[in-house]
Tab-separated table of C-alpha atoms in Angstrom:
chain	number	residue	atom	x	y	z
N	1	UNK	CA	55.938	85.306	-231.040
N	2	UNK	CA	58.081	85.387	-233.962
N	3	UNK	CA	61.674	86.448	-233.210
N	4	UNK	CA	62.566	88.565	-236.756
N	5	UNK	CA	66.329	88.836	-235.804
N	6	UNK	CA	69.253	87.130	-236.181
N	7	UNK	CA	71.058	89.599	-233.723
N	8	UNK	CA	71.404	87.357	-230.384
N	9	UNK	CA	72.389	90.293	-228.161
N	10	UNK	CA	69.563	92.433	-229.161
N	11	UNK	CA	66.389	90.062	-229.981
N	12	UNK	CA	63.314	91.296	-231.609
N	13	UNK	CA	60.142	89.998	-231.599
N	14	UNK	CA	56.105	91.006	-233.687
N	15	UNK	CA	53.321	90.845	-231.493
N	16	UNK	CA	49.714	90.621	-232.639
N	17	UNK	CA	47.993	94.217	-233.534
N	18	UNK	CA	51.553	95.858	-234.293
N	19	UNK	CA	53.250	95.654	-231.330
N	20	UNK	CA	57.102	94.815	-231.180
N	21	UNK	CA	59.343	94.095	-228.337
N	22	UNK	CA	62.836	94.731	-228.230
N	23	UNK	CA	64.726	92.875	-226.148
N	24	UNK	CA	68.853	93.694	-224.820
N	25	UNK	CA	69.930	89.908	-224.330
N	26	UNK	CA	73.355	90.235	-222.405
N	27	UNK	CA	72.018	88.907	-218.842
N	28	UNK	CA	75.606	87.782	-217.543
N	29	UNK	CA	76.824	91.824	-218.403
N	30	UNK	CA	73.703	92.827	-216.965
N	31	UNK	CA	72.883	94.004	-220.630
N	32	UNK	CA	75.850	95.829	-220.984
N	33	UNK	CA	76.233	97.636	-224.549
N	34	UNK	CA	79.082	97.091	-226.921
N	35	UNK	CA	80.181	98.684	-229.743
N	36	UNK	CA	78.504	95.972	-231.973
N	37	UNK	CA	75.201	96.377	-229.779
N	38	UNK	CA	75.032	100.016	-229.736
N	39	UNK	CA	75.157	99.363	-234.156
N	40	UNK	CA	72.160	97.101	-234.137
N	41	UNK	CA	70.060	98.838	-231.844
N	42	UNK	CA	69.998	102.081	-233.839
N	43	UNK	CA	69.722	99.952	-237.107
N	44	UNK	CA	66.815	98.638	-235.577
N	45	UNK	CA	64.930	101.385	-234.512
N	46	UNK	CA	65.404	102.884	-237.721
N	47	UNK	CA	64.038	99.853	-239.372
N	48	UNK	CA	61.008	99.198	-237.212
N	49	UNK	CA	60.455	103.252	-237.440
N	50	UNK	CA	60.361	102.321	-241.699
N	51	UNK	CA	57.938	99.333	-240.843
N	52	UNK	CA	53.845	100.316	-241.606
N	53	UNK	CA	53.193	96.699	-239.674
N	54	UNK	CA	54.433	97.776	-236.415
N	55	UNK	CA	52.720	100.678	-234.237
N	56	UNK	CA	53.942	100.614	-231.216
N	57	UNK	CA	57.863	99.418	-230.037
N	58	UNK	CA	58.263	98.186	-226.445
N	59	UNK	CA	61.824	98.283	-225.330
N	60	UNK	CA	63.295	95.856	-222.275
N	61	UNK	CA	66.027	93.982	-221.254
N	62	UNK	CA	66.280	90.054	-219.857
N	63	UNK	CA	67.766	88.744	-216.643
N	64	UNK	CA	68.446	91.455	-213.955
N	65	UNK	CA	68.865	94.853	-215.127
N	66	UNK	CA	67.068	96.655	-217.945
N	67	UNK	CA	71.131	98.017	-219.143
N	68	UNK	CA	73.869	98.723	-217.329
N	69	UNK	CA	75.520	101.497	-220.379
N	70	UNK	CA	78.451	100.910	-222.132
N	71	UNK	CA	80.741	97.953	-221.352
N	72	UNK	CA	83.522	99.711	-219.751
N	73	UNK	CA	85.867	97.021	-221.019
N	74	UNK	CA	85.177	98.117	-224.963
N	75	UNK	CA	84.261	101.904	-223.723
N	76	UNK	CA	87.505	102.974	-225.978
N	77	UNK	CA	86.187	101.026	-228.967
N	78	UNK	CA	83.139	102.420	-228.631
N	79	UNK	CA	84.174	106.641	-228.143
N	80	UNK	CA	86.522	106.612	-230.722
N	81	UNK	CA	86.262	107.301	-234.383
N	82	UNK	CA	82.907	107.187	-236.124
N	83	UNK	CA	80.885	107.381	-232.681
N	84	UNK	CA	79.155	110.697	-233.716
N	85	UNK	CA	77.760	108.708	-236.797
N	86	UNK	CA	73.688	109.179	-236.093
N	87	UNK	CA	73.118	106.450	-237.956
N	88	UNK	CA	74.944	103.758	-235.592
N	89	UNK	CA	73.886	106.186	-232.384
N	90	UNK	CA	70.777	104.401	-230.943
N	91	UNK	CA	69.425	107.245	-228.771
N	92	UNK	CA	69.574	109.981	-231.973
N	93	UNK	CA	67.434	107.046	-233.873
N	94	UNK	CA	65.230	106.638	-230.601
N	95	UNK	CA	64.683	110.083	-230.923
N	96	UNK	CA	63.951	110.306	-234.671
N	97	UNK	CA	61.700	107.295	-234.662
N	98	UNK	CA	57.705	108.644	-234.913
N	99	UNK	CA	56.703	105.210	-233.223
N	100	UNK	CA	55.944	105.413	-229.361
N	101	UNK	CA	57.787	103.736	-227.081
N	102	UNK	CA	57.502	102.150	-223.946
N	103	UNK	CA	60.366	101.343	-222.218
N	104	UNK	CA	60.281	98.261	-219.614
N	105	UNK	CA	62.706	98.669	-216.698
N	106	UNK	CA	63.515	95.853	-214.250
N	107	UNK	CA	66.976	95.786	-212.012
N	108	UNK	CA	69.496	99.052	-212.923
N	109	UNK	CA	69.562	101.588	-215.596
N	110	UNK	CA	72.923	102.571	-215.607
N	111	UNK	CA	74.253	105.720	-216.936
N	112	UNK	CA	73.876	104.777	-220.854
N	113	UNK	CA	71.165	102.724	-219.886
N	114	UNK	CA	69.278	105.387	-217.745
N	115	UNK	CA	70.007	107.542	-221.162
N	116	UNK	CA	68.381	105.041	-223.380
N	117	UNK	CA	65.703	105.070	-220.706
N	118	UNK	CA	64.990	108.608	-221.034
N	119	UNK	CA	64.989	107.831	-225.150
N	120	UNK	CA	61.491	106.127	-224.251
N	121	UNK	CA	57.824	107.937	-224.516
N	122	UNK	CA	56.615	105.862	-221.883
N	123	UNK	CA	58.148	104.200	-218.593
N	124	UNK	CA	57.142	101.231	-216.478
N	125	UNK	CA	59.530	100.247	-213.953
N	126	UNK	CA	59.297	97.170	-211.976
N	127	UNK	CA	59.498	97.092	-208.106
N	128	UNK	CA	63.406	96.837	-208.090
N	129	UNK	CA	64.383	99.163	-210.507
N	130	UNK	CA	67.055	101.627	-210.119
N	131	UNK	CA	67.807	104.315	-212.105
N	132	UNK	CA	71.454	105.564	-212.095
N	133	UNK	CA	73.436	107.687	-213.655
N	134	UNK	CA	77.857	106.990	-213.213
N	135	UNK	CA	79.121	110.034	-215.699
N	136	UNK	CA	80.963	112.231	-212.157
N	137	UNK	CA	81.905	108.707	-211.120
N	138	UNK	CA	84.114	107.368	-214.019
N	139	UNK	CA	85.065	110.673	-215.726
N	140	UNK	CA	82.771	109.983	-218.600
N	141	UNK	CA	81.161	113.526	-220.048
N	142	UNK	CA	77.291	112.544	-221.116
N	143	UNK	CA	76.039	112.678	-224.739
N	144	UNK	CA	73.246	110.930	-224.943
N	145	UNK	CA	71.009	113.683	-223.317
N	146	UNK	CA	71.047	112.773	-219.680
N	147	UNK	CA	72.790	116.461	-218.660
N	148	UNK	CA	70.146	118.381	-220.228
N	149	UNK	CA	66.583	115.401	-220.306
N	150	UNK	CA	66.780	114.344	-216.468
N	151	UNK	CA	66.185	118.260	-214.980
N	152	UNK	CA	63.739	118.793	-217.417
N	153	UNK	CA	61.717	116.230	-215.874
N	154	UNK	CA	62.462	115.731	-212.659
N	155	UNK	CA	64.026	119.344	-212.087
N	156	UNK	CA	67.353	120.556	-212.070
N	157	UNK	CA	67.865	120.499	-208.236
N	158	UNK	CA	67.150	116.889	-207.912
N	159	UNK	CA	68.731	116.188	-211.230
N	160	UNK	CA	71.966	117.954	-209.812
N	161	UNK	CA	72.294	115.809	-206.973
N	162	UNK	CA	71.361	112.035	-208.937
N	163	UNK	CA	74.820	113.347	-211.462
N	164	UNK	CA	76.789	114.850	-208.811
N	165	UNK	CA	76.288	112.501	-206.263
N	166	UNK	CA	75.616	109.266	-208.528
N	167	UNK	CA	73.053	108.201	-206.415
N	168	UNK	CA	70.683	106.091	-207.555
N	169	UNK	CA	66.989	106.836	-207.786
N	170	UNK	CA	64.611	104.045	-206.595
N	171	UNK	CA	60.888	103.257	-208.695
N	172	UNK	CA	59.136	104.668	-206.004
N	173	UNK	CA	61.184	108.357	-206.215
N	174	UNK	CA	60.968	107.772	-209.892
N	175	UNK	CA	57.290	107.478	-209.658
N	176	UNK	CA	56.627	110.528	-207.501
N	177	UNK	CA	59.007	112.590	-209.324
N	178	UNK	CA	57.159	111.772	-212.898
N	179	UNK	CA	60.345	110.016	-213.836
N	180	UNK	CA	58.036	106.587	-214.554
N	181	UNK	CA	54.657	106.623	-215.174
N	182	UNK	CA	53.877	102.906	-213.388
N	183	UNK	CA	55.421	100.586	-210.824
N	184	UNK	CA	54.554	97.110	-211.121
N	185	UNK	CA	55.770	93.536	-210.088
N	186	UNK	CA	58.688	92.126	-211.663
N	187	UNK	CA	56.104	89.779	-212.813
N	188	UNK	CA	53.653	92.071	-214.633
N	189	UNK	CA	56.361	94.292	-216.415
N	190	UNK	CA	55.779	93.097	-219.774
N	191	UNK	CA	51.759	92.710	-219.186
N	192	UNK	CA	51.629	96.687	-218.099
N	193	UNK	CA	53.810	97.649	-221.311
N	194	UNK	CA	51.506	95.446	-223.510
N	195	UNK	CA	48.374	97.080	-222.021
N	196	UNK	CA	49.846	100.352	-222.629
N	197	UNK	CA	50.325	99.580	-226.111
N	198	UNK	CA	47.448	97.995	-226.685
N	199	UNK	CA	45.433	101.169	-225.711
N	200	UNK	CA	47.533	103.359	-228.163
N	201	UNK	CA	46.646	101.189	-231.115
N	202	UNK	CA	43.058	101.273	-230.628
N	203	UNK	CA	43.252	104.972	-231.398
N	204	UNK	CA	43.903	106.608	-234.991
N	205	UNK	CA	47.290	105.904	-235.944
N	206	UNK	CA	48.003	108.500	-238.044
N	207	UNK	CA	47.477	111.013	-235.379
N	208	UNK	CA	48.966	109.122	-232.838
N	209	UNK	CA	52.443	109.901	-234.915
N	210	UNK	CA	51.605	113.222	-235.241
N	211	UNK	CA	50.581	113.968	-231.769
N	212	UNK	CA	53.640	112.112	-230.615
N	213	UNK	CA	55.886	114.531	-232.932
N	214	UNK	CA	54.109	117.869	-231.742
N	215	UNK	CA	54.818	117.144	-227.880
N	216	UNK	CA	57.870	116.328	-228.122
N	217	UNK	CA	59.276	119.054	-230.522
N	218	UNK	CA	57.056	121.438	-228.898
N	219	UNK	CA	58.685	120.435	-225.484
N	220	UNK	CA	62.146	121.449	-226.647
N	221	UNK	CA	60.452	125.236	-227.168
N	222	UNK	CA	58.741	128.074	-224.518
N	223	UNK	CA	55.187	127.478	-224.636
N	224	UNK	CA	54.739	130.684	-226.284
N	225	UNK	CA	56.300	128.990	-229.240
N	226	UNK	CA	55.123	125.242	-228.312
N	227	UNK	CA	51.680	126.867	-228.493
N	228	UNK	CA	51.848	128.066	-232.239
N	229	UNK	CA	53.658	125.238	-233.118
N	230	UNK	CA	49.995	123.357	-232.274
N	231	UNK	CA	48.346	125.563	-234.197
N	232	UNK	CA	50.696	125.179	-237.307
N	233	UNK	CA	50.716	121.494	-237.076
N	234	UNK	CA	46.950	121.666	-236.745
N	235	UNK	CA	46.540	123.445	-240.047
N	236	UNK	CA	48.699	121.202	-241.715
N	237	UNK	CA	46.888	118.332	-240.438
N	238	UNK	CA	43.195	119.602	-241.537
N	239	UNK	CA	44.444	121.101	-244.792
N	240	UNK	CA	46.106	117.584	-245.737
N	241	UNK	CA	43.079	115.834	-244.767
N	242	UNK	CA	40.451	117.804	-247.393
N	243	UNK	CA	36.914	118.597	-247.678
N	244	UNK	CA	35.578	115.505	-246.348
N	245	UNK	CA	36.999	114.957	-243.367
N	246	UNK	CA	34.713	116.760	-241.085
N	247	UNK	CA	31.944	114.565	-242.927
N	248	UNK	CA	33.587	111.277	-242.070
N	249	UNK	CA	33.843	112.369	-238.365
N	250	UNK	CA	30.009	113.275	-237.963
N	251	UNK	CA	29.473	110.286	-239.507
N	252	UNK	CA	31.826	108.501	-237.506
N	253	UNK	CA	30.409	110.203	-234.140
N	254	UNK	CA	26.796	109.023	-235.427
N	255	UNK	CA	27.963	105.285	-235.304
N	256	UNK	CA	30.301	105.329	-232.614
N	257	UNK	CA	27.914	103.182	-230.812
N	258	UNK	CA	28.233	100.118	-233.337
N	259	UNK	CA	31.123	100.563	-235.417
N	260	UNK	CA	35.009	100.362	-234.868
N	261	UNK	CA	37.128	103.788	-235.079
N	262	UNK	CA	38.215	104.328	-238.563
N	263	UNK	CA	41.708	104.094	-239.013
N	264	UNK	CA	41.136	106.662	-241.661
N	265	UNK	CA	40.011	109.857	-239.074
């Protein structure tokens, strides 16, 4: 692996096939942000989002806990002033980037880090995780989208009592309550996120941006309106892709049997 970053709290590495793995490196915080953090994280999403080499971003942290949220000891540092800048705001540039993601979750998510969690497309949580959320606990009002993300998925009942209470949900709840979609060994975190990823990039990468974009906007509507959505996305997409396209795919389908997918369908 080739580490492309000079950052040494937030490490990035390229993986063969356009993979790359983003790493939180603050073990002794248990990857606690800072203001300086929270900066290069959103710089970086933004610039893998800008880089055609790189298809699919896997998102972790090292040592014990995937991120424990903001570092309470910089936490005024960090709220005041430019903190509604989008650019420096990791989760908005989560958010914006057309890339999936996969997040990677061994030890705690912690408030800010159970945000960034719920930033990710995809979730595999290890064994041990633990996914908690501190706002009630240390008078801190949410921004990052937990409030509004976490009852969406998980519904607003249980959602009510995981903020209210801050108690922490374990991998196994967040497994049967479609919070994470695998639970693995500590030990085969990584290798599940890779496989994951792997899959994705075998398919047409162009629609894979494009199919990632219509869920997700389309989940913010009614279906009513998430349904025609679809359809105007779909137009787009067969307009933009001209008079030969439906050639290429028959042609495609006719050698499916010995010949790669086209990156061009």
């Amino acid at each position: 692996m080739e580490k492309s970053s000079p950052e040494k709290l937030i490490l990035v590495t390229h993986e063969a096939g356009g993979i790359a793995c983003i790493t939180i490196n603050r073990p002794h915080s248990l990857n606690s942000l800072t203001k300086s953090m929270l900066t290069d994280l959103a710089r970086i999403f933004k610039s893998l989002d800008a880089d055609d080499s790189v298809r699919v971003i896997i998102l972790t942290g090292s040592g014990r806990s995937f991120c424990s949220g903001i570092d309470l000891t910089a936490a005024e540092d960090v709220f005041k002033g430019d903190f509604r800048d989008m650019e420096i705001d990791p989760v908005f540039q989560m958010e914006q980037c057309r890339k999936p993601i996969i997040g990677a979750v061994a030890g705690f998510a912690v408030t800010g880090g159970f945000e960034i969690s719920l930033a990710c497309d995809i979730l595999v949580a290890s064994k041990d995780a633990k996914f908690l959320d501190t706002h009630a606990r240390f008078g801190i009002f949410p921004s990052w989208g937990l409030s509004q993300k976490l009852s969406r998925i998980i519904g607003p009942s249980r959602a009510r009592e995981v903020s209210l209470t801050a108690t922490p949900i374990n991998a196994e709840q967040a497994e049967r309550w479609g919070l994470v979609n695998y639970v693995v060994d500590r030990s085969e975190l990584l290798n599940k996120a890779r496989q994951i990823a792997e899959a994705i990039i075998k398919n047409n990468q162009d629609l894979v941006l494009r199919y990632k974009a219509v869920i997700n906007d389309g989940f913010k509507h009614d279906l009513t309106r998430a349904l025609a959505l679809e359809k105007e996305r779909a137009h787009e997409y067969y307009d933009g892709m001209g008079k030969d396209y439906f050639k290429k795919m028959q042609e495609f389908i006719a050698g499916r049997n010995t010949s790669k997918p086209s990156s061009k369908l």
